[in-house]
Amino acid sequence: MHFADEAEIKVQAGNGGNGSASFRREKFIPRGGPDGGNGGDGGSIILQADENLNTLVNFVSQKHFKARHGQMGLGNNKYGAAGEDLILKVPVGTIVFDAETGNQLADLIHIGEQVIVARGGLGGKGNANFKSSTRQAPDFAELGEPGEEKALKLELKLIADVAIIGYPSVGKSTLISRISNARPKIADYPFTTLVPNLGVVKVDQTDFVVADIPGLIEGAHEGKGLGIAFLKHIERAEILVHLLDLTRENLTDDFRKLNLELASYSKVLAKKKQLIVFNKTDATISEIVGQAAKDFKKYNPLFISCVTGEGMNTLLYRLKDEVLAHRRKKKTAKPKEAFKVFRPHLEIPDARNFSIEKTNEGFRITGKRIEQISIMTDISKKGAVFRMHDILEKIGAYREMKKMGGKNGDKIQIGKRTFSFMDLG
Ligand SMILES: Nc1nc2c(ncn2[C@@H]2O[C@H](COP(=O)(O)OP(=O)(O)OP(=O)(O)O)[C@@H](O)[C@H]2O)c(=O)[nH]1
Ligand SMILES: [Mg+2]
């Protein structure tokens, strides 16, 4: 398989490294001050739109991706190294969804655009951070935060300025190979082109992307021929070149039927601007050309031959004008100039943003930051557990739990961890 426009993948960001719990060792001082350094942050997983790709096929063969973990901190205030981010390249036009919630995380429509799909875990703080007037010798450090894990659905909708559509064998691939750098297969049997091809066309100073779409036939929306699987790639094109073949029997019929197929796929497509182009002037007689010109007069059609090159310049300048007019109208930046990083995790978590609910055994506290602190607490160390209770006191969680009837022995569930209610007075 050389083409895929859908894929489901799993991504796992790196864990943060554990902080170090260490004490300075010096001659004659049995136990110096705490000097445990922080663990490094885990690597994140980032998707980046790349102009050289036009398929998601790489994500069909490989589906699991992991970024590197952060290193743990060491004594003598040494920080652990951060885990490297993993950058996965996807074609421009890839839409990224969270497969579980169905939420759209990003639509990578410009070259270089990125989305951070799974955030690396925070490195744990070393015990040097926990020294205070009441805590001279903290013997605990934070654990590294686990990296985010996500199931993603990727969907590719190619981004082309112009899409060439039409019946099989009308010369769509021949046309794109004549006007762009694309070199698709060309042959005189129907459905030669099995997947869309993209090519870049240059007219004077203007660059634009043209897509050659596999041939459509009557009944495509019911699955005839190659069906309508590729129509989604036309949706984002601003201009459709509707290519007709002068050597075919009934051109008005061809035209009408193809438009019906578009309309039965989507209203957006039905309304899209079409440039009507008749191909193969070299292979027909002037009477036929004249008749077509008359029948299609209101569409202001063009006549070309991909063999002799007749009409090619007129077509190119018409396309350039249309593309430029459209770009002006939309005032969109030229693709190469735009660059954006989507950060679905941008909100800065604050431990005071939490909520409490009663459970059978006590309470459940939820909140991004408090859950993060919870998972990073080394519950094998008393000092670390006390710090957790301290934080719950400071952010007002204890006050609320008491109001709700909390007493010693109740369980407090925070994320994946459970603590015991401890009335500190
Ligand atoms: N005489 C003549 N033949 C042409 C012209 N353009 C294309 N052809 C021929 O028409 C046939 C079909 O061309 P393709 O470019 O493969 O057609 P297509 O529309 O891409 O077809 P599918 O991929 O099957 O949808 C080939 O044999 C081409 O050489 C033209 O202007 N004049
Ligand atoms: Mg073709």
Tab-separated table of C-alpha atoms and ligand atoms in Angstrom, residues 168-174 184-187 189 191-195 197 212-215, ligand 2:
chain	number	residue	atom	x	y	z
A	168	PRO	CA	-11.579	8.200	-16.148
A	169	SER	CA	-9.187	8.613	-19.087
A	170	VAL	CA	-10.110	12.215	-19.842
A	171	GLY	CA	-6.455	13.149	-19.338
A	172	LYS	CA	-6.277	14.402	-15.732
A	173	SER	CA	-2.921	12.809	-15.027
A	174	THR	CA	-1.570	13.872	-18.403
A	184	PRO	CA	1.766	10.084	-12.290
A	185	LYS	CA	1.104	7.010	-14.372
A	186	ILE	CA	-0.744	7.694	-17.611
A	187	ALA	CA	-2.550	5.045	-19.652
A	189	TYR	CA	-7.520	2.361	-19.609
A	191	PHE	CA	-8.843	4.047	-13.317
A	192	THR	CA	-5.152	4.299	-14.058
A	193	THR	CA	-4.821	6.682	-11.146
A	194	LEU	CA	-5.647	4.929	-7.889
A	195	VAL	CA	-4.716	7.610	-5.367
A	197	ASN	CA	-1.331	12.994	-6.794
A	212	ASP	CA	-5.015	14.938	-9.742
A	213	ILE	CA	-7.947	12.962	-8.375
A	214	PRO	CA	-8.788	9.387	-9.435
A	215	GLY	CA	-11.544	9.230	-12.056
B	2	MG	MG	-5.082	9.471	-13.968
